[in-house]
Amino acid sequence: MQATTVSISRATRRLVARVSLDVYAGELVGLIGPNGAGKSTLLAALAGVDQDIHGTIELDGQHLHTFSAYERALKISWVEQQGAIHWPVTVERLVMLGRIPHLPAWGRVSDQDREAVENALRVCDCNALRQRRVTTLSGGERARVLLARALVAEPELLCADEPIATLDLGHQLQTMQLLRDFARNERAAIVVLHDLSLAARYCDRLYLMHEGTMAASGEVASVLTAQNLAAVYGVSVISGCETVPWVVPVERLRR
């Protein structure tokens, strides 16, 4: 995917200003920055959910706005930040709904569809939840189920907005490894993250946003510098990479 000088406004407020980025097959790309930086707004545009933009977004060399909803669903999966689920269907049924783009017009489920659902439930650690009503799930359980629904579509590009925000420590690590494994399979993923240590450990490249603009981008080490983080987050940090990369905020520099 390639986004070029993308700007997004609501009423008179500019939320994203002339942002450009690339996401290549085989990459897990992290979109980081403080609250209100424009990360979720930009990600929704990259996923094709929000098409009211200026600039261009291309997937496989084709303008994203020229894709039909069906074509887009085959290529891109979207996991929103706080996905609301209002229907009391089972987890297994909800995940199966992610296969809709692959189903024939008469909607008959194939063995391949069932296998895809089984795999998604397994890798997202949702097997024990499969007969639960989704309306009874905790926030973390719901996040894992929504990720399973996105993965079962077998997209080229996965766009996930804070997929680990409500997860416990074990499931955070599991999910980040899952996202990296997904990308390594000749696919790509772009995720909004707030945990800079996990972003440093698992992402191939990072885009650091600040007030709707791109403050820094590139390899992890070149983005997560003390200078960049002080300028964008207003904090001093310590960081290291003895066995795995880590970033720890130490002091707030501005009030």
mmCIF file of C-alpha atoms in Angstrom:
data_model
loop_
_atom_site.group_PDB
_atom_site.id
_atom_site.type_symbol
_atom_site.label_atom_id
_atom_site.label_comp_id
_atom_site.label_asym_id
_atom_site.label_seq_id
_atom_site.Cartn_x
_atom_site.Cartn_y
_atom_site.Cartn_z
ATOM 1 C CA MET A 1 0.000 0.000 0.000
ATOM 2 C CA GLN A 2 1.110 3.538 -0.744
ATOM 3 C CA ALA A 3 -0.467 6.670 0.720
ATOM 4 C CA THR A 4 0.609 10.021 -0.698
ATOM 5 C CA THR A 5 -0.013 13.439 0.903
ATOM 6 C CA VAL A 6 -3.196 12.287 2.631
ATOM 7 C CA SER A 7 -5.154 14.990 4.451
ATOM 8 C CA ILE A 8 -8.364 14.467 6.416
ATOM 9 C CA SER A 9 -10.590 17.191 7.860
ATOM 10 C CA ARG A 10 -13.808 17.239 9.855
ATOM 11 C CA ALA A 11 -15.782 20.480 9.739
ATOM 12 C CA THR A 12 -13.056 23.129 10.071
ATOM 13 C CA ARG A 13 -10.562 20.921 11.914
ATOM 14 C CA ARG A 14 -7.624 19.307 10.116
ATOM 15 C CA LEU A 15 -7.034 15.853 11.665
ATOM 16 C CA VAL A 16 -4.372 14.553 9.283
ATOM 17 C CA ALA A 17 -2.149 16.871 7.237
ATOM 18 C CA ARG A 18 -0.300 15.717 4.099
ATOM 19 C CA VAL A 19 0.851 12.372 5.462
ATOM 20 C CA SER A 20 2.600 9.839 3.230
ATOM 21 C CA LEU A 21 3.522 6.240 4.033
ATOM 22 C CA ASP A 22 4.242 2.880 2.452
ATOM 23 C CA VAL A 23 3.473 -0.633 3.640
ATOM 24 C CA TYR A 24 5.138 -3.543 1.862
ATOM 25 C CA ALA A 25 4.378 -7.257 1.764
ATOM 26 C CA GLY A 26 6.157 -9.067 4.575
ATOM 27 C CA GLU A 27 6.078 -6.076 6.926
ATOM 28 C CA LEU A 28 4.477 -5.346 10.273
ATOM 29 C CA VAL A 29 4.318 -1.556 10.459
ATOM 30 C CA GLY A 30 3.543 0.330 13.659
ATOM 31 C CA LEU A 31 1.665 3.624 13.785
ATOM 32 C CA ILE A 32 2.535 5.354 17.060
ATOM 33 C CA GLY A 33 2.017 8.723 18.708
ATOM 34 C CA PRO A 34 0.101 10.380 21.551
ATOM 35 C CA ASN A 35 -3.678 10.538 21.879
ATOM 36 C CA GLY A 36 -5.254 12.775 19.265
ATOM 37 C CA ALA A 37 -2.293 12.565 16.885
ATOM 38 C CA GLY A 38 -4.481 11.302 14.018
ATOM 39 C CA LYS A 39 -3.436 7.640 14.051
ATOM 40 C CA SER A 40 -6.909 6.093 14.139
ATOM 41 C CA THR A 41 -8.221 8.597 11.598
ATOM 42 C CA LEU A 42 -5.407 7.764 9.193
ATOM 43 C CA LEU A 43 -5.768 4.012 9.722
ATOM 44 C CA ALA A 44 -9.491 4.150 8.924
ATOM 45 C CA ALA A 45 -8.626 5.844 5.644
ATOM 46 C CA LEU A 46 -5.970 3.238 4.834
ATOM 47 C CA ALA A 47 -8.533 0.496 5.468
ATOM 48 C CA GLY A 48 -11.005 2.177 3.115
ATOM 49 C CA VAL A 49 -13.500 2.721 5.925
ATOM 50 C CA ASP A 50 -13.210 6.508 5.592
ATOM 51 C CA GLN A 51 -12.967 7.669 1.976
ATOM 52 C CA ASP A 52 -13.591 11.366 2.624
ATOM 53 C CA ILE A 53 -9.947 12.331 2.172
ATOM 54 C CA HIS A 54 -7.600 14.428 0.077
ATOM 55 C CA GLY A 55 -4.546 12.780 -1.438
ATOM 56 C CA THR A 56 -4.195 9.269 -2.802
ATOM 57 C CA ILE A 57 -4.156 5.782 -1.315
ATOM 58 C CA GLU A 58 -3.215 2.885 -3.584
ATOM 59 C CA LEU A 59 -3.249 -0.868 -3.055
ATOM 60 C CA ASP A 60 -1.416 -3.005 -5.595
ATOM 61 C CA GLY A 61 -1.114 0.096 -7.783
ATOM 62 C CA GLN A 62 -4.876 0.732 -7.867
ATOM 63 C CA HIS A 63 -6.585 3.690 -6.217
ATOM 64 C CA LEU A 64 -8.404 2.432 -3.138
ATOM 65 C CA HIS A 65 -11.565 4.416 -3.870
ATOM 66 C CA THR A 66 -12.025 2.490 -7.141
ATOM 67 C CA PHE A 67 -12.435 -0.838 -5.313
ATOM 68 C CA SER A 68 -15.962 -2.069 -4.727
ATOM 69 C CA ALA A 69 -16.868 -2.925 -1.140
ATOM 70 C CA TYR A 70 -16.602 -6.603 -2.083
ATOM 71 C CA GLU A 71 -13.161 -6.202 -3.683
ATOM 72 C CA ARG A 72 -11.909 -4.215 -0.712
ATOM 73 C CA ALA A 73 -13.184 -6.831 1.751
ATOM 74 C CA LEU A 74 -11.195 -9.516 -0.071
ATOM 75 C CA LYS A 75 -7.981 -7.526 0.237
ATOM 76 C CA ILE A 76 -8.216 -5.566 3.508
ATOM 77 C CA SER A 77 -9.386 -6.527 6.992
ATOM 78 C CA TRP A 78 -10.138 -3.834 9.559
ATOM 79 C CA VAL A 79 -10.095 -4.176 13.345
ATOM 80 C CA GLU A 80 -11.445 -1.034 14.943
ATOM 81 C CA GLN A 81 -10.383 0.267 18.328
ATOM 82 C CA GLN A 82 -13.541 -0.466 20.301
ATOM 83 C CA GLY A 83 -15.531 -2.769 18.097
ATOM 84 C CA ALA A 84 -19.092 -2.776 19.353
ATOM 85 C CA ILE A 85 -20.986 -6.067 19.047
ATOM 86 C CA HIS A 86 -24.728 -5.825 19.541
ATOM 87 C CA TRP A 87 -25.931 -9.212 18.297
ATOM 88 C CA PRO A 88 -25.967 -12.141 20.757
ATOM 89 C CA VAL A 89 -24.465 -14.602 18.261
ATOM 90 C CA THR A 90 -21.868 -17.166 19.237
ATOM 91 C CA VAL A 91 -18.172 -16.457 18.848
ATOM 92 C CA GLU A 92 -17.898 -19.188 16.225
ATOM 93 C CA ARG A 93 -20.712 -17.630 14.200
ATOM 94 C CA LEU A 94 -19.222 -14.146 14.417
ATOM 95 C CA VAL A 95 -15.840 -15.361 13.211
ATOM 96 C CA MET A 96 -17.522 -17.221 10.344
ATOM 97 C CA LEU A 97 -19.041 -13.900 9.252
ATOM 98 C CA GLY A 98 -15.508 -12.836 8.409
ATOM 99 C CA ARG A 99 -15.580 -15.389 5.575
ATOM 100 C CA ILE A 100 -18.472 -13.652 3.807
ATOM 101 C CA PRO A 101 -16.241 -12.180 1.050
ATOM 102 C CA HIS A 102 -15.206 -15.739 0.114
ATOM 103 C CA LEU A 103 -18.681 -17.293 0.130
ATOM 104 C CA PRO A 104 -20.593 -17.920 -3.113
ATOM 105 C CA ALA A 105 -23.784 -16.015 -3.821
ATOM 106 C CA TRP A 106 -25.909 -18.710 -2.185
ATOM 107 C CA GLY A 107 -23.807 -18.496 0.971
ATOM 108 C CA ARG A 108 -22.956 -22.173 1.364
ATOM 109 C CA VAL A 109 -20.054 -22.734 3.767
ATOM 110 C CA SER A 110 -17.298 -25.005 2.438
ATOM 111 C CA ASP A 111 -14.803 -27.219 4.236
ATOM 112 C CA GLN A 112 -12.163 -24.594 3.434
ATOM 113 C CA ASP A 113 -14.249 -21.944 5.209
ATOM 114 C CA ARG A 114 -14.661 -24.157 8.264
ATOM 115 C CA GLU A 115 -10.935 -24.877 8.316
ATOM 116 C CA ALA A 116 -10.168 -21.151 8.147
ATOM 117 C CA VAL A 117 -12.479 -20.512 11.105
ATOM 118 C CA GLU A 118 -10.900 -23.315 13.123
ATOM 119 C CA ASN A 119 -7.443 -21.916 12.461
ATOM 120 C CA ALA A 120 -8.449 -18.350 13.379
ATOM 121 C CA LEU A 121 -10.054 -19.495 16.633
ATOM 122 C CA ARG A 122 -6.940 -21.480 17.485
ATOM 123 C CA VAL A 123 -4.289 -18.859 16.762
ATOM 124 C CA CYS A 124 -6.270 -16.159 18.601
ATOM 125 C CA ASP A 125 -6.789 -18.444 21.610
ATOM 126 C CA CYS A 126 -10.569 -18.360 21.198
ATOM 127 C CA ASN A 127 -11.360 -22.085 21.090
ATOM 128 C CA ALA A 128 -12.709 -22.084 24.633
ATOM 129 C CA LEU A 129 -14.973 -19.151 23.741
ATOM 130 C CA ARG A 130 -16.491 -20.573 20.568
ATOM 131 C CA GLN A 131 -19.977 -21.285 22.000
ATOM 132 C CA ARG A 132 -20.118 -18.141 24.145
ATOM 133 C CA ARG A 133 -22.432 -15.310 23.149
ATOM 134 C CA VAL A 134 -20.262 -12.414 22.050
ATOM 135 C CA THR A 135 -22.295 -10.002 24.168
ATOM 136 C CA THR A 136 -21.058 -11.810 27.307
ATOM 137 C CA LEU A 137 -17.341 -11.413 26.564
ATOM 138 C CA SER A 138 -14.884 -9.252 28.455
ATOM 139 C CA GLY A 139 -13.061 -6.480 26.625
ATOM 140 C CA GLY A 140 -9.949 -8.580 26.129
ATOM 141 C CA GLU A 141 -11.901 -11.618 24.966
ATOM 142 C CA ARG A 142 -13.837 -9.463 22.515
ATOM 143 C CA ALA A 143 -10.593 -8.019 21.119
ATOM 144 C CA ARG A 144 -9.248 -11.505 20.411
ATOM 145 C CA VAL A 145 -12.488 -12.557 18.732
ATOM 146 C CA LEU A 146 -12.551 -9.466 16.506
ATOM 147 C CA LEU A 147 -8.974 -10.164 15.465
ATOM 148 C CA ALA A 148 -9.955 -13.752 14.634
ATOM 149 C CA ARG A 149 -12.816 -12.434 12.493
ATOM 150 C CA ALA A 150 -10.362 -10.189 10.626
ATOM 151 C CA LEU A 151 -7.785 -12.932 10.084
ATOM 152 C CA VAL A 152 -10.289 -15.495 8.841
ATOM 153 C CA ALA A 153 -10.837 -13.348 5.749
ATOM 154 C CA GLU A 154 -7.215 -14.071 4.748
ATOM 155 C CA PRO A 155 -6.603 -10.486 3.589
ATOM 156 C CA GLU A 156 -3.527 -9.066 1.894
ATOM 157 C CA LEU A 157 -3.475 -6.188 4.381
ATOM 158 C CA LEU A 158 -4.608 -6.137 8.005
ATOM 159 C CA CYS A 159 -5.326 -2.741 9.598
ATOM 160 C CA ALA A 160 -5.731 -3.014 13.377
ATOM 161 C CA ASP A 161 -6.400 -0.089 15.716
ATOM 162 C CA GLU A 162 -4.905 -0.753 19.167
ATOM 163 C CA PRO A 163 -5.440 -4.544 18.980
ATOM 164 C CA ILE A 164 -3.612 -5.178 22.275
ATOM 165 C CA ALA A 165 -5.001 -2.302 24.366
ATOM 166 C CA THR A 166 -7.375 -4.478 26.431
ATOM 167 C CA LEU A 167 -5.293 -7.660 26.522
ATOM 168 C CA ASP A 168 -3.396 -9.155 29.442
ATOM 169 C CA LEU A 169 0.387 -9.442 29.203
ATOM 170 C CA GLY A 170 0.415 -12.967 27.819
ATOM 171 C CA HIS A 171 -2.130 -12.244 25.123
ATOM 172 C CA GLN A 172 -0.339 -9.011 24.196
ATOM 173 C CA LEU A 173 2.795 -10.984 23.375
ATOM 174 C CA GLN A 174 0.814 -13.702 21.626
ATOM 175 C CA THR A 175 -1.058 -11.175 19.494
ATOM 176 C CA MET A 176 2.040 -9.229 18.482
ATOM 177 C CA GLN A 177 3.768 -12.468 17.460
ATOM 178 C CA LEU A 178 0.640 -13.485 15.556
ATOM 179 C CA LEU A 179 0.601 -10.169 13.684
ATOM 180 C CA ARG A 180 4.261 -10.534 12.790
ATOM 181 C CA ASP A 181 3.756 -14.121 11.618
ATOM 182 C CA PHE A 182 0.779 -12.974 9.530
ATOM 183 C CA ALA A 183 2.900 -10.323 7.826
ATOM 184 C CA ARG A 184 5.776 -12.724 7.201
ATOM 185 C CA ASN A 185 3.457 -14.869 5.085
ATOM 186 C CA GLU A 186 3.750 -12.458 2.122
ATOM 187 C CA ARG A 187 1.060 -10.240 3.600
ATOM 188 C CA ALA A 188 1.249 -6.945 5.479
ATOM 189 C CA ALA A 189 -0.133 -5.427 8.657
ATOM 190 C CA ILE A 190 -0.295 -1.890 9.983
ATOM 191 C CA VAL A 191 -1.259 -1.460 13.621
ATOM 192 C CA VAL A 192 -1.811 1.449 15.978
ATOM 193 C CA LEU A 193 0.136 0.893 19.196
ATOM 194 C CA HIS A 194 0.822 2.755 22.440
ATOM 195 C CA ASP A 195 3.268 0.262 23.958
ATOM 196 C CA LEU A 196 6.572 1.469 22.535
ATOM 197 C CA SER A 197 8.527 -1.515 23.867
ATOM 198 C CA LEU A 198 6.300 -3.961 22.000
ATOM 199 C CA ALA A 199 6.376 -1.727 18.933
ATOM 200 C CA ALA A 200 10.180 -1.784 19.081
ATOM 201 C CA ARG A 201 10.308 -5.536 19.565
ATOM 202 C CA TYR A 202 7.871 -6.677 16.885
ATOM 203 C CA CYS A 203 7.518 -3.989 14.201
ATOM 204 C CA ASP A 204 9.727 -3.764 11.124
ATOM 205 C CA ARG A 205 9.200 -0.025 10.704
ATOM 206 C CA LEU A 206 7.455 2.737 12.629
ATOM 207 C CA TYR A 207 5.577 5.908 11.743
ATOM 208 C CA LEU A 208 5.461 8.465 14.568
ATOM 209 C CA MET A 209 2.564 10.919 14.330
ATOM 210 C CA HIS A 210 2.149 14.237 16.122
ATOM 211 C CA GLU A 211 -0.764 16.659 15.764
ATOM 212 C CA GLY A 212 -1.865 15.163 12.450
ATOM 213 C CA THR A 213 1.566 15.168 10.833
ATOM 214 C CA MET A 214 4.337 12.607 10.467
ATOM 215 C CA ALA A 215 7.059 13.495 12.959
ATOM 216 C CA ALA A 216 9.388 10.601 12.099
ATOM 217 C CA SER A 217 9.403 7.363 10.139
ATOM 218 C CA GLY A 218 11.737 4.532 9.343
ATOM 219 C CA GLU A 219 13.610 1.786 11.150
ATOM 220 C CA VAL A 220 12.752 1.351 14.823
ATOM 221 C CA ALA A 221 16.041 2.696 16.167
ATOM 222 C CA SER A 222 15.855 5.854 14.065
ATOM 223 C CA VAL A 223 12.301 6.651 15.204
ATOM 224 C CA LEU A 224 12.410 5.806 18.912
ATOM 225 C CA THR A 225 15.133 8.283 19.801
ATOM 226 C CA ALA A 226 15.093 10.255 23.035
ATOM 227 C CA GLN A 227 14.893 13.459 21.003
ATOM 228 C CA ASN A 228 11.869 12.317 18.963
ATOM 229 C CA LEU A 229 9.988 11.017 21.999
ATOM 230 C CA ALA A 230 10.679 14.180 23.995
ATOM 231 C CA ALA A 231 9.411 16.348 21.139
ATOM 232 C CA VAL A 232 6.260 14.312 20.484
ATOM 233 C CA TYR A 233 5.277 12.875 23.871
ATOM 234 C CA GLY A 234 6.880 15.473 26.116
ATOM 235 C CA VAL A 235 8.659 12.841 28.204
ATOM 236 C CA SER A 236 12.207 11.751 28.858
ATOM 237 C CA VAL A 237 12.874 8.046 28.332
ATOM 238 C CA ILE A 238 15.451 5.392 28.887
ATOM 239 C CA SER A 239 15.775 2.562 26.398
ATOM 240 C CA GLY A 240 17.925 -0.424 25.642
ATOM 241 C CA CYS A 241 18.244 -3.675 23.751
ATOM 242 C CA GLU A 242 20.022 -6.268 25.890
ATOM 243 C CA THR A 243 17.852 -9.206 24.819
ATOM 244 C CA VAL A 244 14.753 -7.432 23.481
ATOM 245 C CA PRO A 245 14.188 -3.712 22.784
ATOM 246 C CA TRP A 246 12.539 -1.691 25.549
ATOM 247 C CA VAL A 247 11.470 1.901 26.134
ATOM 248 C CA VAL A 248 10.530 3.241 29.577
ATOM 249 C CA PRO A 249 9.183 6.767 30.220
ATOM 250 C CA VAL A 250 10.992 8.429 33.121
ATOM 251 C CA GLU A 251 9.691 11.955 33.518
ATOM 252 C CA ARG A 252 7.144 14.249 31.958
ATOM 253 C CA LEU A 253 8.922 17.267 30.503
ATOM 254 C CA ARG A 254 5.945 19.536 29.912
ATOM 255 C CA ARG A 255 2.672 20.018 31.762
#
